[in-house]
Short mmCIF file of C-alpha atoms in Angstrom, two decimals:
data_model
loop_
_atom_site.label_atom_id
_atom_site.label_comp_id
_atom_site.label_asym_id
_atom_site.label_seq_id
_atom_site.Cartn_x
_atom_site.Cartn_y
_atom_site.Cartn_z
CA MET A 1 133.70 148.42 161.13
CA THR A 2 132.36 148.71 164.64
CA PRO A 3 134.78 150.12 167.17
CA VAL A 4 135.95 147.94 170.00
CA ALA A 5 133.83 150.08 172.48
CA ASP A 6 130.69 148.43 171.06
CA SER A 7 132.02 144.90 171.25
CA PRO A 8 130.23 142.44 173.64
CA VAL A 9 133.69 141.25 174.91
CA ARG A 10 134.99 144.80 175.37
CA GLU A 11 135.34 144.35 179.21
CA THR A 12 137.54 141.29 178.66
CA LEU A 13 139.49 142.76 175.91
CA SER A 14 140.11 146.01 177.95
CA SER A 15 142.27 143.94 180.41
CA VAL A 16 144.58 142.59 177.57
CA TYR A 17 147.86 144.42 177.11
CA THR A 18 148.47 145.42 173.37
CA ASP A 19 152.09 146.50 173.57
CA LEU A 20 155.24 144.47 173.04
CA PHE A 21 156.51 142.52 176.15
CA VAL A 22 160.30 142.98 176.40
CA ASP A 23 162.48 142.39 179.49
CA GLY A 24 159.49 142.10 181.74
CA ARG A 25 157.89 145.37 180.64
CA TRP A 26 155.05 146.40 178.30
CA VAL A 27 156.48 148.79 175.68
CA PRO A 28 155.14 150.33 172.47
CA ALA A 29 156.93 149.58 169.12
CA ALA A 30 159.85 151.92 168.54
CA SER A 31 158.00 153.34 165.52
CA GLY A 32 154.78 153.88 167.52
CA ASP A 33 152.81 151.98 164.76
CA ARG A 34 149.99 149.73 165.48
CA PHE A 35 147.94 147.16 163.50
CA GLU A 36 144.30 146.18 163.80
CA VAL A 37 143.02 142.84 165.12
CA VAL A 38 139.60 141.97 163.65
CA ASN A 39 136.76 139.67 164.86
CA PRO A 40 136.29 137.26 161.83
CA ALA A 41 132.58 136.69 162.74
CA THR A 42 131.55 140.37 162.88
CA GLU A 43 134.52 142.21 161.13
CA GLU A 44 134.73 144.68 164.05
CA VAL A 45 138.13 146.00 165.24
CA LEU A 46 138.96 144.38 168.58
CA ALA A 47 142.19 146.08 169.28
CA ARG A 48 145.21 147.96 167.82
CA VAL A 49 148.35 146.07 168.71
CA ALA A 50 152.01 147.30 168.73
CA ASP A 51 153.55 146.79 165.24
CA ALA A 52 157.26 146.02 165.69
CA ASP A 53 160.00 146.25 163.31
CA ALA A 54 163.56 144.94 163.04
CA SER A 55 164.88 147.35 165.72
CA ASP A 56 162.29 146.04 168.11
CA ALA A 57 163.16 142.47 167.26
CA ARG A 58 166.86 143.08 167.77
CA ARG A 59 166.19 144.54 171.28
CA ALA A 60 164.19 141.51 172.20
CA ILE A 61 166.65 138.84 171.08
CA GLU A 62 169.49 140.78 172.84
CA VAL A 63 167.40 140.75 176.05
CA ALA A 64 166.86 136.94 175.76
CA ALA A 65 170.60 136.41 175.22
CA ALA A 66 171.42 138.71 178.15
CA HIS A 67 169.30 136.67 180.56
CA GLN A 68 170.20 133.10 179.20
CA ALA A 69 173.04 132.23 181.59
CA GLU A 70 171.14 133.48 184.85
CA TRP A 71 167.93 131.55 183.71
CA ALA A 72 169.85 128.30 182.87
CA ALA A 73 171.37 128.43 186.38
CA THR A 74 167.93 128.40 188.09
CA SER A 75 166.92 125.12 189.76
CA PRO A 76 164.70 122.62 187.84
CA ARG A 77 162.36 122.78 190.84
CA SER A 78 161.95 126.61 190.46
CA ARG A 79 161.15 126.35 186.80
CA SER A 80 158.74 123.57 187.51
CA GLU A 81 156.90 125.57 190.07
CA ILE A 82 156.46 128.45 187.74
CA LEU A 83 154.81 126.17 185.09
CA TYR A 84 152.61 124.66 187.79
CA ARG A 85 151.39 128.07 188.88
CA ALA A 86 150.88 129.09 185.22
CA HIS A 87 148.83 126.00 184.70
CA GLN A 88 146.56 126.80 187.59
CA LEU A 89 146.21 130.38 186.52
CA ILE A 90 145.06 129.40 182.95
CA VAL A 91 142.51 126.97 184.38
CA GLU A 92 141.19 129.69 186.78
CA ARG A 93 140.95 132.21 183.85
CA THR A 94 139.41 129.78 181.36
CA ASP A 95 136.44 132.00 180.60
CA GLU A 96 138.53 135.06 180.06
CA ILE A 97 140.98 133.35 177.79
CA ALA A 98 138.35 131.54 175.73
CA ALA A 99 136.43 134.79 175.19
CA VAL A 100 139.48 136.52 173.76
CA MET A 101 140.29 133.47 171.58
CA THR A 102 136.77 133.28 170.17
CA ALA A 103 136.70 137.08 169.52
CA GLU A 104 140.06 137.11 167.54
CA MET A 105 140.01 133.69 165.94
CA GLY A 106 136.36 132.64 165.56
CA LYS A 107 136.11 129.20 166.96
CA PRO A 108 132.98 128.45 168.96
CA LEU A 109 133.31 129.32 172.66
CA ALA A 110 132.87 125.70 173.85
CA GLU A 111 135.76 124.61 171.65
CA ALA A 112 137.89 127.67 172.82
CA LYS A 113 137.40 126.37 176.38
CA GLY A 114 138.53 123.04 175.19
CA GLU A 115 141.66 124.48 173.88
CA VAL A 116 142.35 126.32 177.13
CA ALA A 117 142.19 123.00 178.97
CA TYR A 118 144.38 121.29 176.41
CA GLY A 119 146.85 124.17 176.29
CA ALA A 120 147.18 124.34 180.03
CA GLU A 121 148.15 120.61 180.16
CA PHE A 122 151.33 121.38 178.34
CA PHE A 123 152.42 123.57 181.23
CA ARG A 124 151.58 120.83 183.74
CA TRP A 125 153.23 118.12 181.64
CA PHE A 126 156.44 120.05 181.25
CA ALA A 127 156.45 121.22 185.04
CA GLU A 128 156.77 117.43 185.63
CA GLU A 129 159.42 116.94 182.98
CA ALA A 130 161.55 119.88 184.26
CA VAL A 131 162.68 117.86 187.31
CA ARG A 132 163.40 114.79 185.18
CA ILE A 133 166.16 116.03 182.95
CA GLY A 134 168.58 113.06 183.01
CA GLY A 135 172.10 112.07 182.05
CA ASP A 136 174.35 109.16 182.03
CA HIS A 137 177.57 107.77 183.58
CA THR A 138 179.65 105.19 181.98
CA THR A 139 183.31 103.92 181.81
CA THR A 140 185.10 103.71 178.48
CA GLY A 141 185.65 100.12 177.13
CA ASP A 142 189.36 100.29 177.93
CA GLY A 143 188.66 101.42 181.47
CA GLY A 144 190.72 104.49 181.09
CA HIS A 145 188.06 107.27 181.37
CA ARG A 146 184.89 108.05 183.23
CA ILE A 147 182.23 109.57 180.88
CA VAL A 148 179.68 111.77 182.38
CA VAL A 149 176.88 112.67 180.01
CA SER A 150 174.68 115.76 180.90
CA ARG A 151 172.04 117.97 179.21
CA GLN A 152 172.04 121.66 179.10
CA PRO A 153 169.60 124.28 177.73
CA VAL A 154 170.26 124.93 173.99
CA GLY A 155 170.10 128.71 174.52
CA PRO A 156 167.86 131.52 173.30
CA CYS A 157 164.94 130.22 171.29
CA ILE A 158 162.86 131.79 168.56
CA LEU A 159 159.20 130.56 168.94
CA ILE A 160 156.78 131.28 166.08
CA THR A 161 153.10 130.35 166.58
CA PRO A 162 150.25 130.12 164.23
CA TRP A 163 146.76 131.71 164.42
CA ASN A 164 144.53 128.61 164.63
CA PHE A 165 145.43 127.42 168.11
CA PRO A 166 146.71 130.67 169.66
CA LEU A 167 147.00 129.37 173.22
CA ALA A 168 147.98 125.68 172.82
CA MET A 169 150.69 126.30 170.22
CA GLY A 170 152.13 128.94 172.63
CA THR A 171 152.14 126.64 175.69
CA ARG A 172 153.36 123.73 173.59
CA LYS A 173 156.54 125.71 172.83
CA ILE A 174 156.86 127.94 175.95
CA GLY A 175 156.52 124.98 178.32
CA PRO A 176 159.52 122.85 177.29
CA ALA A 177 161.61 125.98 176.82
CA ILE A 178 160.96 127.19 180.37
CA ALA A 179 161.39 123.58 181.74
CA ALA A 180 164.79 123.28 179.90
CA GLY A 181 165.99 126.67 181.07
CA CYS A 182 165.96 128.48 177.75
CA THR A 183 165.07 132.11 177.24
CA MET A 184 162.84 132.96 174.34
CA VAL A 185 161.54 135.50 171.82
CA LEU A 186 158.06 134.80 170.59
CA LYS A 187 156.13 136.13 167.56
CA PRO A 188 152.40 135.26 167.53
CA ALA A 189 150.42 135.28 164.32
CA GLU A 190 149.33 138.77 163.42
CA LEU A 191 145.69 137.59 163.09
CA THR A 192 145.52 136.39 166.65
CA PRO A 193 148.12 138.07 168.94
CA LEU A 194 145.75 138.89 171.83
CA THR A 195 145.63 135.38 173.39
CA THR A 196 149.48 135.25 173.38
CA LEU A 197 149.72 138.64 175.05
CA LEU A 198 147.24 137.46 177.76
CA LEU A 199 149.35 134.35 178.26
CA ALA A 200 152.41 136.40 178.75
CA ASP A 201 150.62 138.33 181.46
CA ILE A 202 149.67 135.07 183.17
CA LEU A 203 153.33 133.97 183.08
CA VAL A 204 154.35 137.14 184.81
CA GLU A 205 151.82 136.50 187.49
CA ALA A 206 153.10 132.97 187.77
CA GLY A 207 156.68 134.40 188.64
CA LEU A 208 158.51 134.00 185.40
CA PRO A 209 161.55 136.37 185.66
CA ALA A 210 161.90 139.31 183.40
CA GLY A 211 163.63 138.65 180.08
CA VAL A 212 162.92 134.98 179.97
CA LEU A 213 159.89 135.36 177.54
CA ASN A 214 159.76 138.36 175.17
CA VAL A 215 156.73 138.70 172.93
CA VAL A 216 157.06 140.76 169.75
CA THR A 217 153.81 141.43 167.72
CA THR A 218 154.16 142.58 164.15
CA SER A 219 152.31 142.97 160.75
CA ASN A 220 155.63 142.33 159.10
CA PRO A 221 156.71 138.86 160.30
CA SER A 222 159.69 138.49 157.72
CA ALA A 223 161.42 141.63 159.03
CA VAL A 224 161.11 140.51 162.63
CA VAL A 225 161.97 136.88 162.14
CA THR A 226 164.87 137.54 159.74
CA GLU A 227 166.38 139.85 162.36
CA TRP A 228 166.26 137.01 164.93
CA MET A 229 167.38 134.36 162.50
CA GLU A 230 170.48 136.41 161.38
CA SER A 231 171.40 137.79 164.77
CA GLY A 232 173.78 135.01 165.69
CA LEU A 233 172.39 135.12 169.26
CA ALA A 234 169.42 132.52 168.82
CA ARG A 235 170.34 128.89 169.07
CA LYS A 236 167.09 127.27 168.18
CA VAL A 237 163.99 128.05 166.22
CA SER A 238 160.59 126.33 166.78
CA PHE A 239 157.96 127.02 164.15
CA THR A 240 154.40 125.93 163.50
CA GLY A 241 152.94 126.95 160.26
CA SER A 242 153.09 126.39 156.36
CA THR A 243 155.58 124.12 154.80
CA GLU A 244 156.63 127.02 152.38
CA VAL A 245 157.63 129.32 155.23
CA GLY A 246 159.16 126.39 157.13
CA LYS A 247 161.66 125.87 154.19
CA ILE A 248 162.58 129.45 154.27
CA LEU A 249 163.32 129.15 157.91
CA LEU A 250 165.35 126.09 157.47
CA ARG A 251 167.57 127.78 154.93
CA GLN A 252 168.05 130.73 157.31
CA ALA A 253 168.81 128.40 160.12
CA ALA A 254 171.64 126.90 158.16
CA GLY A 255 173.53 130.22 158.30
CA THR A 256 174.25 129.61 161.94
CA VAL A 257 173.58 125.95 162.19
CA MET A 258 170.64 126.53 164.44
CA ARG A 259 168.57 123.78 166.00
CA THR A 260 165.15 123.46 164.43
CA SER A 261 161.66 122.21 165.23
CA MET A 262 159.25 122.44 162.33
CA GLU A 263 155.54 121.48 162.51
CA LEU A 264 154.33 122.25 159.03
CA GLY A 265 151.45 121.38 156.72
CA GLY A 266 149.34 118.27 156.44
CA ASN A 267 147.18 116.45 154.03
CA ALA A 268 145.63 113.85 156.27
CA PRO A 269 144.02 110.72 154.81
CA PHE A 270 141.05 109.29 156.79
CA ILE A 271 140.52 105.65 155.67
CA VAL A 272 137.20 103.75 156.28
CA CYS A 273 137.62 100.14 155.55
CA ALA A 274 134.94 97.77 154.54
CA ASP A 275 134.83 96.27 158.08
CA ALA A 276 134.73 99.61 160.03
CA ASP A 277 132.19 100.41 162.66
CA ILE A 278 130.42 103.00 160.51
CA PRO A 279 128.71 105.14 163.31
CA ARG A 280 132.17 105.24 165.13
CA ALA A 281 133.86 106.23 161.90
CA VAL A 282 131.23 108.98 161.17
CA ASP A 283 131.85 110.34 164.69
CA GLY A 284 135.66 110.17 164.09
CA LEU A 285 135.50 112.12 160.97
CA MET A 286 133.38 114.75 162.55
CA LEU A 287 136.16 115.31 165.10
CA ALA A 288 139.01 114.91 162.67
CA LYS A 289 137.42 117.21 160.00
CA MET A 290 135.48 119.81 161.96
CA ARG A 291 137.77 120.50 164.90
CA ASN A 292 138.63 124.29 164.71
CA ILE A 293 136.25 124.70 161.69
CA GLY A 294 138.66 122.45 159.70
CA GLN A 295 141.42 124.86 160.13
CA ALA A 296 144.00 122.44 161.60
CA CYS A 297 147.08 120.78 160.25
CA THR A 298 145.66 117.55 161.62
CA ALA A 299 142.25 117.87 159.79
CA ALA A 300 141.20 114.98 157.73
CA ASN A 301 141.67 116.28 154.15
CA ARG A 302 141.07 113.21 151.90
CA VAL A 303 138.46 110.70 152.98
CA PHE A 304 138.89 107.38 151.49
CA VAL A 305 135.91 105.05 151.93
CA HIS A 306 135.50 101.50 150.74
CA ARG A 307 132.81 101.24 148.01
CA SER A 308 131.00 98.47 149.94
CA VAL A 309 130.13 100.96 152.75
CA ILE A 310 130.40 104.26 150.96
CA ASP A 311 126.69 104.98 150.65
CA GLU A 312 125.90 104.19 154.28
CA PHE A 313 128.78 106.14 155.51
CA THR A 314 128.28 109.18 153.26
CA GLU A 315 124.46 109.47 154.11
CA ALA A 316 125.21 109.29 157.88
CA PHE A 317 128.05 111.65 157.69
CA THR A 318 126.25 114.22 155.41
CA ALA A 319 123.25 114.26 157.77
CA LYS A 320 125.53 115.21 160.63
CA MET A 321 127.51 117.87 158.68
CA ALA A 322 124.25 119.55 157.38
CA ALA A 323 122.72 119.79 160.82
CA LEU A 324 125.60 121.81 162.31
CA LYS A 325 124.76 125.35 163.33
CA VAL A 326 126.86 128.06 161.81
CA GLY A 327 127.30 131.44 163.46
CA ASP A 328 129.42 133.74 165.64
CA GLY A 329 131.49 131.59 167.93
CA ALA A 330 130.43 133.73 170.94
CA ALA A 331 126.67 132.98 170.33
CA GLU A 332 125.03 130.18 172.32
CA GLY A 333 124.59 126.99 170.34
CA THR A 334 127.10 127.79 167.58
CA GLN A 335 129.08 124.67 166.35
CA VAL A 336 130.79 126.18 163.43
CA GLY A 337 132.37 129.60 163.48
CA PRO A 338 133.85 131.74 160.71
CA LEU A 339 137.13 131.14 158.89
CA VAL A 340 139.79 133.41 160.04
CA GLU A 341 139.97 135.91 157.17
CA PRO A 342 138.58 136.61 153.65
CA LYS A 343 141.51 134.83 151.89
CA ALA A 344 140.62 131.62 153.71
CA VAL A 345 137.02 131.79 152.39
CA GLU A 346 138.25 132.49 148.93
CA LYS A 347 140.58 129.57 149.03
CA VAL A 348 138.09 127.13 150.25
CA ALA A 349 135.54 128.33 147.65
CA SER A 350 138.02 127.99 144.94
CA LEU A 351 139.01 124.43 145.91
CA VAL A 352 135.33 123.42 146.11
CA ASP A 353 134.41 124.98 142.68
CA ASP A 354 137.51 123.26 141.15
CA ALA A 355 136.41 119.83 142.50
CA VAL A 356 132.93 120.27 141.30
CA ALA A 357 134.19 121.37 137.74
CA LYS A 358 136.19 118.09 137.67
CA GLY A 359 133.10 115.95 138.43
CA ALA A 360 132.51 116.06 142.25
CA ARG A 361 129.00 116.33 143.60
CA VAL A 362 127.87 118.65 146.48
CA ALA A 363 126.08 116.65 149.09
CA CYS A 364 125.64 119.70 151.41
CA GLY A 365 127.01 123.20 151.63
CA GLY A 366 129.29 124.20 148.75
CA ARG A 367 128.73 128.00 148.77
CA ALA A 368 130.04 130.89 150.84
CA LEU A 369 127.44 132.41 153.08
CA ASP A 370 126.28 136.07 152.64
CA GLY A 371 126.42 138.79 155.29
CA PRO A 372 129.07 140.08 157.56
CA GLY A 373 131.85 137.70 158.68
CA TYR A 374 133.95 135.16 156.97
CA PHE A 375 131.68 132.11 156.90
CA TYR A 376 131.74 128.97 154.80
CA PRO A 377 129.19 126.24 155.59
CA PRO A 378 130.10 122.53 156.44
CA THR A 379 130.46 120.92 152.98
CA VAL A 380 130.49 117.31 151.85
CA LEU A 381 131.79 116.48 148.36
CA THR A 382 131.25 113.06 146.99
CA GLY A 383 132.87 111.25 143.96
CA VAL A 384 135.85 113.54 144.27
CA GLY A 385 138.46 112.80 141.51
CA LEU A 386 142.17 112.51 142.22
CA ASP A 387 142.81 115.34 139.74
CA ALA A 388 141.05 117.87 142.04
CA ASP A 389 143.14 120.51 143.57
CA LEU A 390 141.92 119.95 147.17
CA VAL A 391 143.35 116.39 146.96
CA ARG A 392 146.86 117.90 146.53
CA THR A 393 146.74 120.72 148.93
CA GLU A 394 145.66 121.43 152.45
CA ILE A 395 142.03 122.52 152.48
CA PHE A 396 142.03 124.38 155.88
CA GLY A 397 138.20 124.68 156.00
CA PRO A 398 134.94 122.71 156.73
CA VAL A 399 134.99 120.73 153.57
CA ALA A 400 135.20 116.77 153.41
CA ALA A 401 136.29 115.19 150.19
CA ILE A 402 135.02 111.58 149.90
CA ILE A 403 136.89 109.37 147.55
CA PRO A 404 136.00 105.81 146.96
CA PHE A 405 138.35 102.81 146.84
CA GLY A 406 138.09 99.09 146.65
CA ASP A 407 135.53 96.82 144.86
CA ALA A 408 132.00 97.09 146.26
CA GLY A 409 131.38 93.34 145.53
CA ARG A 410 134.64 92.22 147.30
CA PRO A 411 134.76 93.78 150.72
CA ASP A 412 137.46 91.20 151.95
CA ASP A 413 139.79 91.68 148.91
CA PRO A 414 143.19 92.44 150.33
CA ALA A 415 144.08 94.37 147.19
CA ALA A 416 141.87 97.17 148.53
CA ASP A 417 144.33 97.67 151.39
CA ASP A 418 147.26 98.11 149.11
CA GLU A 419 145.24 100.46 146.86
CA VAL A 420 144.20 102.78 149.80
CA ILE A 421 147.71 102.81 151.25
CA ALA A 422 149.09 103.95 147.81
CA LEU A 423 146.50 106.65 147.62
CA ALA A 424 147.04 107.77 151.30
CA ASN A 425 150.83 108.01 150.80
CA ASP A 426 150.61 109.82 147.49
CA THR A 427 151.35 113.25 149.01
CA ARG A 428 154.48 115.20 149.93
CA TRP A 429 153.21 115.61 153.46
CA GLY A 430 153.01 113.13 156.31
CA LEU A 431 151.69 114.58 159.56
CA VAL A 432 148.76 112.42 160.46
CA ALA A 433 146.50 109.68 159.14
CA TYR A 434 143.26 108.19 160.36
CA LEU A 435 142.24 104.52 160.06
CA PHE A 436 138.93 102.87 161.00
CA SER A 437 138.75 99.04 160.87
CA GLN A 438 137.53 96.40 163.43
CA ASP A 439 140.29 93.98 162.29
CA VAL A 440 143.24 94.13 164.67
CA ASP A 441 145.74 92.66 162.20
CA ARG A 442 144.59 95.08 159.37
CA CYS A 443 144.97 98.08 161.72
CA ALA A 444 148.51 97.08 162.76
CA ARG A 445 149.48 96.37 159.05
CA LEU A 446 147.93 99.65 157.67
CA SER A 447 149.21 101.73 160.51
CA ALA A 448 152.82 100.50 159.92
CA ALA A 449 152.52 101.13 156.12
CA LEU A 450 151.11 104.76 156.42
CA GLU A 451 153.81 107.47 155.92
CA ALA A 452 152.77 109.66 158.76
CA GLY A 453 154.14 110.75 162.06
CA MET A 454 151.01 110.01 163.80
CA VAL A 455 148.14 107.57 163.17
CA GLY A 456 144.70 107.65 164.83
CA VAL A 457 143.39 104.10 164.91
CA ASN A 458 139.47 104.26 165.33
CA THR A 459 139.80 107.68 166.69
CA GLY A 460 139.58 111.14 165.26
CA ILE A 461 141.89 112.98 167.82
CA VAL A 462 145.61 112.42 168.03
CA SER A 463 146.76 115.55 169.94
CA ASN A 464 147.73 115.00 173.57
CA PRO A 465 150.58 116.65 175.67
CA ALA A 466 151.74 113.09 176.61
CA ALA A 467 152.34 112.31 172.92
CA PRO A 468 155.26 113.25 170.60
CA PHE A 469 153.38 115.51 168.11
CA GLY A 470 155.11 115.80 164.61
CA GLY A 471 155.35 114.50 161.03
CA VAL A 472 157.59 113.03 158.39
CA LYS A 473 158.29 114.18 154.80
CA GLU A 474 157.42 117.77 154.25
CA SER A 475 155.33 117.97 157.39
CA GLY A 476 158.26 118.82 159.56
CA LEU A 477 161.20 117.89 161.72
CA GLY A 478 161.30 117.16 165.45
CA ARG A 479 158.49 116.47 167.94
CA GLU A 480 156.51 118.59 170.38
CA GLY A 481 155.02 117.16 173.60
CA GLY A 482 155.68 113.74 175.11
CA ARG A 483 158.78 112.64 176.88
CA VAL A 484 160.83 113.68 173.93
CA GLY A 485 159.49 117.31 173.77
CA ILE A 486 161.87 118.74 176.16
CA GLU A 487 164.86 117.10 174.38
CA GLU A 488 164.34 119.50 171.53
CA PHE A 489 165.41 122.34 173.81
CA LEU A 490 168.45 120.56 175.29
CA ASP A 491 172.09 119.97 174.12
CA MET A 492 173.96 116.93 175.13
CA LYS A 493 177.51 117.24 176.56
CA TYR A 494 179.87 114.61 177.76
CA THR A 495 182.80 115.10 180.04
CA ALA A 496 185.76 112.61 179.96
CA THR A 497 187.84 112.33 183.03
CA PRO A 498 190.97 109.96 183.25
CA ILE A 499 190.66 107.19 185.83
CA ARG A 500 193.87 107.06 187.89
CA ARG A 501 194.66 103.73 189.38
#
């Protein structure tokens, strides 16, 4: 592999700290060990990052606990201003952050800049929420007591972020924790730690006091997170990642009855009704499927298209997918970057091969690309059977599985709606669903019937800092963003005082 000195982003990367960030200082791991961060487009080593163990984890959570009372006592306005400053610094350093993100994760540079803008908005949103933490004041029914309801920070938090949106998933958790007055320990994904380390440095520049945020990088997540979960010092865990890992954390959280927020896997249905605006639906699927190279929990996984419009839709969609330019995310004009690691390519290839073996047809793509980097081309599969493995699991790659429903000769048959709802809900996940129809009543009826925490109606994008992001069933617990996002980091207390007459 090429050393970092020969990397085109070496100047940017040279400014990123690669140690642990604990108690306001950059420190090496106690063992002195480091692990490599690799560019998925070129397979070059970008950096060697501190590799923490359980002892480092213990130190970090002890620091967070030690600073909790002092941080909770700061004024809401002070916390708000830190977030405002951090938002502005992120915006000012967009090019730098995007270059680091593209180098370690692979997404095209234009898309990385979009994530920077999106991620920064969480800090601005929660800067505004910090000064609006409310309460209540009532009198008991018998008139004997005055009840004052207040909200207080839940306490030290464990934040665990994924590799696919390394900035936005950090700001979506850090923002409300800061706003609420909680200290934190944060473990970024080992595949993409550099963006998080850069974010920590930005927060220092914004004035975040030492010990409020502590970042621990590691190639052994289980050792670090288990130490935190069993410490008895943390009062909340916020995790974004796989359902399988989420279940492990929920079991561990039960040991100390810890507050939890879980944003887990998805298996999003994308429904194109007979009366859909086809060009709009095609554009919506391009967004819902290809955002982040398909490596998103919100990605459209199962594309259900009414038989009366399936030929028109498939032809238009396939043409757009086939025209996408694949390459290094840092190269000009690239629209589809690499997948994040070799295992991701192997998984996608296996799912496509399985679907084809069970009768699906490849309309475009369908085979991993040769050469350096972890590339898989935009792929469209038609005639996908319900027995295909990719119907039952999260694809996490640039593969669209088109599945027909309804009767081609009966576009107005209401039975098609019942059929597609049954198909869409036939999954253990329920994060997001997409629906395209020009009938207002149908949109309302189907949206209500879909078992998902979020529904995009005639749109392929649902994520927004102003909205409560989260799912139902095995897609998770709690919500991030929106007005309720800060509530996940607050405990409610009421004080009863006798009324003397």
